[in-house]
PDB file of C-alpha atoms in Angstrom:
ATOM      1  CA  MET A   1      -5.875  -1.245   8.153  1.00  0.00           C
ATOM      2  CA  ASN A   2      -3.635  -3.789   9.826  1.00  0.00           C
ATOM      3  CA  ASN A   3      -3.155  -7.419   8.788  1.00  0.00           C
ATOM      4  CA  PHE A   4      -5.888  -8.708  11.083  1.00  0.00           C
ATOM      5  CA  ASP A   5      -8.396  -6.194   9.671  1.00  0.00           C
ATOM      6  CA  TRP A   6      -7.527  -7.343   6.173  1.00  0.00           C
ATOM      7  CA  ILE A   7      -7.949 -11.014   7.092  1.00  0.00           C
ATOM      8  CA  VAL A   8     -11.335 -10.346   8.700  1.00  0.00           C
ATOM      9  CA  THR A   9     -12.479  -8.379   5.646  1.00  0.00           C
ATOM     10  CA  VAL A  10     -11.534 -11.219   3.293  1.00  0.00           C
ATOM     11  CA  ALA A  11     -13.093 -13.832   5.581  1.00  0.00           C
ATOM     12  CA  VAL A  12     -16.385 -11.909   5.852  1.00  0.00           C
ATOM     13  CA  GLY A  13     -16.485 -11.623   2.062  1.00  0.00           C
ATOM     14  CA  SER A  14     -15.810 -15.328   1.712  1.00  0.00           C
ATOM     15  CA  ILE A  15     -18.556 -16.252   4.174  1.00  0.00           C
ATOM     16  CA  LEU A  16     -21.078 -13.969   2.505  1.00  0.00           C
ATOM     17  CA  GLY A  17     -20.061 -15.187  -0.957  1.00  0.00           C
ATOM     18  CA  SER A  18     -20.426 -18.814   0.090  1.00  0.00           C
ATOM     19  CA  SER A  19     -23.876 -18.147   1.502  1.00  0.00           C
ATOM     20  CA  VAL A  20     -25.004 -16.706  -1.834  1.00  0.00           C
ATOM     21  CA  LEU A  21     -23.329 -19.223  -4.151  1.00  0.00           C
ATOM     22  CA  LEU A  22     -23.637 -22.524  -2.287  1.00  0.00           C
ATOM     23  CA  LYS A  23     -27.026 -24.118  -1.766  1.00  0.00           C
ATOM     24  CA  LYS A  24     -25.989 -26.328   1.170  1.00  0.00           C
ATOM     25  CA  VAL A  25     -24.904 -23.476   3.444  1.00  0.00           C
ATOM     26  CA  VAL A  26     -27.313 -22.974   6.334  1.00  0.00           C
ATOM     27  CA  ILE A  27     -28.101 -19.395   7.400  1.00  0.00           C
ATOM     28  CA  LEU A  28     -27.242 -20.324  11.006  1.00  0.00           C
ATOM     29  CA  GLU A  29     -23.697 -21.273   9.931  1.00  0.00           C
ATOM     30  CA  VAL A  30     -23.289 -17.966   8.103  1.00  0.00           C
ATOM     31  CA  THR A  31     -24.601 -15.996  11.071  1.00  0.00           C
ATOM     32  CA  THR A  32     -22.377 -17.891  13.510  1.00  0.00           C
ATOM     33  CA  GLY A  33     -19.294 -17.371  11.350  1.00  0.00           C
ATOM     34  CA  LEU A  34     -19.962 -13.654  10.987  1.00  0.00           C
ATOM     35  CA  LEU A  35     -20.638 -13.215  14.705  1.00  0.00           C
ATOM     36  CA  VAL A  36     -17.401 -15.013  15.620  1.00  0.00           C
ATOM     37  CA  LEU A  37     -15.332 -12.917  13.192  1.00  0.00           C
ATOM     38  CA  LEU A  38     -16.901  -9.621  14.198  1.00  0.00           C
ATOM     39  CA  SER A  39     -16.540 -10.498  17.896  1.00  0.00           C
ATOM     40  CA  LEU A  40     -12.855 -11.289  17.393  1.00  0.00           C
ATOM     41  CA  GLN A  41     -12.452  -8.040  15.480  1.00  0.00           C
ATOM     42  CA  TYR A  42     -14.038  -6.107  18.355  1.00  0.00           C
ATOM     43  CA  ILE A  43     -11.908  -7.871  20.975  1.00  0.00           C
ATOM     44  CA  PHE A  44      -8.652  -7.318  19.059  1.00  0.00           C
ATOM     45  CA  THR A  45      -9.505  -3.653  18.465  1.00  0.00           C
ATOM     46  CA  LEU A  46     -10.361  -3.178  22.134  1.00  0.00           C
ATOM     47  CA  LEU A  47      -7.110  -4.828  23.251  1.00  0.00           C
ATOM     48  CA  SER A  48      -5.112  -2.746  20.750  1.00  0.00           C
ATOM     49  CA  SER A  49      -6.613   0.482  22.031  1.00  0.00           C
ATOM     50  CA  ARG A  50      -6.014  -0.354  25.697  1.00  0.00           C
ATOM     51  CA  PHE A  51      -2.651  -2.121  25.669  1.00  0.00           C
ATOM     52  CA  LYS A  52       0.281  -0.565  23.847  1.00  0.00           C
ATOM     53  CA  GLY A  53       2.190  -3.856  23.712  1.00  0.00           C
ATOM     54  CA  PHE A  54      -0.720  -5.628  22.050  1.00  0.00           C
ATOM     55  CA  ASP A  55      -1.062  -2.780  19.568  1.00  0.00           C
ATOM     56  CA  LYS A  56       2.640  -3.087  18.656  1.00  0.00           C
ATOM     57  CA  LEU A  57       2.133  -6.816  18.141  1.00  0.00           C
ATOM     58  CA  MET A  58      -0.773  -6.192  15.765  1.00  0.00           C
ATOM     59  CA  LYS A  59       0.711  -3.314  13.760  1.00  0.00           C
ATOM     60  CA  LYS A  60       3.975  -2.851  11.920  1.00  0.00           C
ATOM     61  CA  ASN A  61       6.354   0.018  12.523  1.00  0.00           C
ATOM     62  CA  PRO A  62       7.229   2.468   9.739  1.00  0.00           C
ATOM     63  CA  VAL A  63      10.355   1.416   7.806  1.00  0.00           C
ATOM     64  CA  LEU A  64      12.913   3.797   6.293  1.00  0.00           C
ATOM     65  CA  LEU A  65      13.577   2.839   2.650  1.00  0.00           C
ATOM     66  CA  TYR A  66      15.557   5.855   1.443  1.00  0.00           C
ATOM     67  CA  SER A  67      17.569   8.512   3.235  1.00  0.00           C
ATOM     68  CA  LYS A  68      20.086  11.178   2.236  1.00  0.00           C
ATOM     69  CA  SER A  69      22.740   8.459   2.054  1.00  0.00           C
ATOM     70  CA  GLY A  70      20.737   6.453  -0.515  1.00  0.00           C
ATOM     71  CA  TYR A  71      18.496   3.421  -0.706  1.00  0.00           C
ATOM     72  CA  ILE A  72      18.471   1.064   2.269  1.00  0.00           C
ATOM     73  CA  THR A  73      18.416  -2.209   0.357  1.00  0.00           C
ATOM     74  CA  GLN A  74      18.245  -4.419   3.444  1.00  0.00           C
ATOM     75  CA  ASN A  75      14.948  -2.786   4.491  1.00  0.00           C
ATOM     76  CA  MET A  76      13.659  -2.875   0.920  1.00  0.00           C
ATOM     77  CA  ARG A  77      14.338  -6.618   0.621  1.00  0.00           C
ATOM     78  CA  ARG A  78      12.672  -7.307   3.964  1.00  0.00           C
ATOM     79  CA  GLU A  79       9.567  -5.324   2.923  1.00  0.00           C
ATOM     80  CA  ARG A  80       9.695  -6.726  -0.641  1.00  0.00           C
ATOM     81  CA  ILE A  81       9.754  -3.312  -2.329  1.00  0.00           C
ATOM     82  CA  THR A  82      11.860  -2.572  -5.406  1.00  0.00           C
ATOM     83  CA  ILE A  83      13.749   0.604  -6.250  1.00  0.00           C
ATOM     84  CA  GLU A  84      11.459   1.027  -9.267  1.00  0.00           C
ATOM     85  CA  GLU A  85       8.390   1.048  -6.988  1.00  0.00           C
ATOM     86  CA  VAL A  86       9.964   3.743  -4.821  1.00  0.00           C
ATOM     87  CA  LYS A  87      10.923   5.810  -7.875  1.00  0.00           C
ATOM     88  CA  MET A  88       7.377   5.471  -9.230  1.00  0.00           C
ATOM     89  CA  ASN A  89       5.969   6.824  -5.962  1.00  0.00           C
ATOM     90  CA  ILE A  90       8.459   9.690  -6.014  1.00  0.00           C
ATOM     91  CA  ARG A  91       7.301  10.614  -9.538  1.00  0.00           C
ATOM     92  CA  GLN A  92       3.652  10.330  -8.493  1.00  0.00           C
ATOM     93  CA  LYS A  93       4.353  12.944  -5.818  1.00  0.00           C
ATOM     94  CA  GLY A  94       5.644  15.297  -8.499  1.00  0.00           C
ATOM     95  CA  TYR A  95       9.420  14.831  -8.240  1.00  0.00           C
ATOM     96  CA  VAL A  96      11.587  13.727 -11.155  1.00  0.00           C
ATOM     97  CA  ASP A  97      14.153  11.881  -9.063  1.00  0.00           C
ATOM     98  CA  GLU A  98      15.587  11.508  -5.569  1.00  0.00           C
ATOM     99  CA  SER A  99      17.694  14.692  -5.686  1.00  0.00           C
ATOM    100  CA  ARG A 100      15.021  16.702  -3.825  1.00  0.00           C
ATOM    101  CA  ILE A 101      13.991  13.898  -1.481  1.00  0.00           C
ATOM    102  CA  SER A 102      15.182  13.627   2.115  1.00  0.00           C
ATOM    103  CA  ALA A 103      13.536  10.296   2.983  1.00  0.00           C
ATOM    104  CA  VAL A 104      11.056   7.654   1.857  1.00  0.00           C
ATOM    105  CA  ILE A 105       9.186   5.782   4.578  1.00  0.00           C
ATOM    106  CA  PHE A 106       7.089   2.636   4.156  1.00  0.00           C
ATOM    107  CA  GLU A 107       4.095   3.238   6.416  1.00  0.00           C
ATOM    108  CA  PRO A 108       2.136   0.540   8.302  1.00  0.00           C
ATOM    109  CA  ASN A 109      -0.875   1.132   6.021  1.00  0.00           C
ATOM    110  CA  GLY A 110       1.167   0.133   2.953  1.00  0.00           C
ATOM    111  CA  GLN A 111       1.685   3.658   1.610  1.00  0.00           C
ATOM    112  CA  LEU A 112       5.023   5.334   0.936  1.00  0.00           C
ATOM    113  CA  SER A 113       5.625   8.731   2.535  1.00  0.00           C
ATOM    114  CA  ILE A 114       7.898  10.924   0.424  1.00  0.00           C
ATOM    115  CA  LEU A 115       9.630  13.603   2.514  1.00  0.00           C
ATOM    116  CA  PRO A 116      11.272  16.430   0.539  1.00  0.00           C
ATOM    117  CA  LYS A 117      14.498  18.073   1.612  1.00  0.00           C
ATOM    118  CA  PRO A 118      13.930  21.262   3.631  1.00  0.00           C
ATOM    119  CA  GLY A 119      13.105  24.152   1.309  1.00  0.00           C
ATOM    120  CA  GLU A 120      12.646  21.907  -1.725  1.00  0.00           C
ATOM    121  CA  GLU A 121       9.251  22.235  -3.322  1.00  0.00           C
ATOM    122  CA  LYS A 122       7.850  20.556  -6.370  1.00  0.00           C
ATOM    123  CA  GLY A 123       8.075  22.870  -9.335  1.00  0.00           C
ATOM    124  CA  ILE A 124       7.201  23.105 -12.982  1.00  0.00           C
ATOM    125  CA  GLU A 125      10.864  22.615 -13.830  1.00  0.00           C
ATOM    126  CA  ASP A 126      10.536  19.025 -12.602  1.00  0.00           C
ATOM    127  CA  SER A 127       7.835  18.244 -15.140  1.00  0.00           C
ATOM    128  CA  ASP A 128       9.897  19.929 -17.884  1.00  0.00           C
ATOM    129  CA  ASN A 129      12.835  17.618 -17.117  1.00  0.00           C
ATOM    130  CA  LEU A 130      10.752  14.459 -16.769  1.00  0.00           C
ATOM    131  CA  SER A 131      10.930  13.328 -20.393  1.00  0.00           C
ATOM    132  CA  ALA A 132      14.720  13.701 -20.403  1.00  0.00           C
ATOM    133  CA  LYS A 133      15.064  11.621 -17.218  1.00  0.00           C
ATOM    134  CA  LEU A 134      12.768   8.820 -18.431  1.00  0.00           C
ATOM    135  CA  SER A 135      14.409   8.439 -21.850  1.00  0.00           C
TER     136      SER A 135
END
């Protein structure tokens, strides 16, 4: 979901909520608002699928937050992500710390991709060492 999709989703919810909660909202206004939003959504999606430049304008590129050389604080500040958030995601993927991680990428959908070093697999020894690392 890109930013425009998110905005349309919130706007549709707001229009529908207003139509239920407010007595002075006319059904024609609700219908018109929904048709305009959904038409814009269709047009933007169509343009994104046909024109690569428009798609790049609408969607973010993946951003490298961590590599073998360490955290890339400039990228983290720009994306407003803390080291603690990255570490939490690393633990959620089953790793105790960054020692087995090759890279962390902030994806356009808001998720963090955790890429292990080649040959490094999550193991039970990680969970055994977790309490020692967190203390």
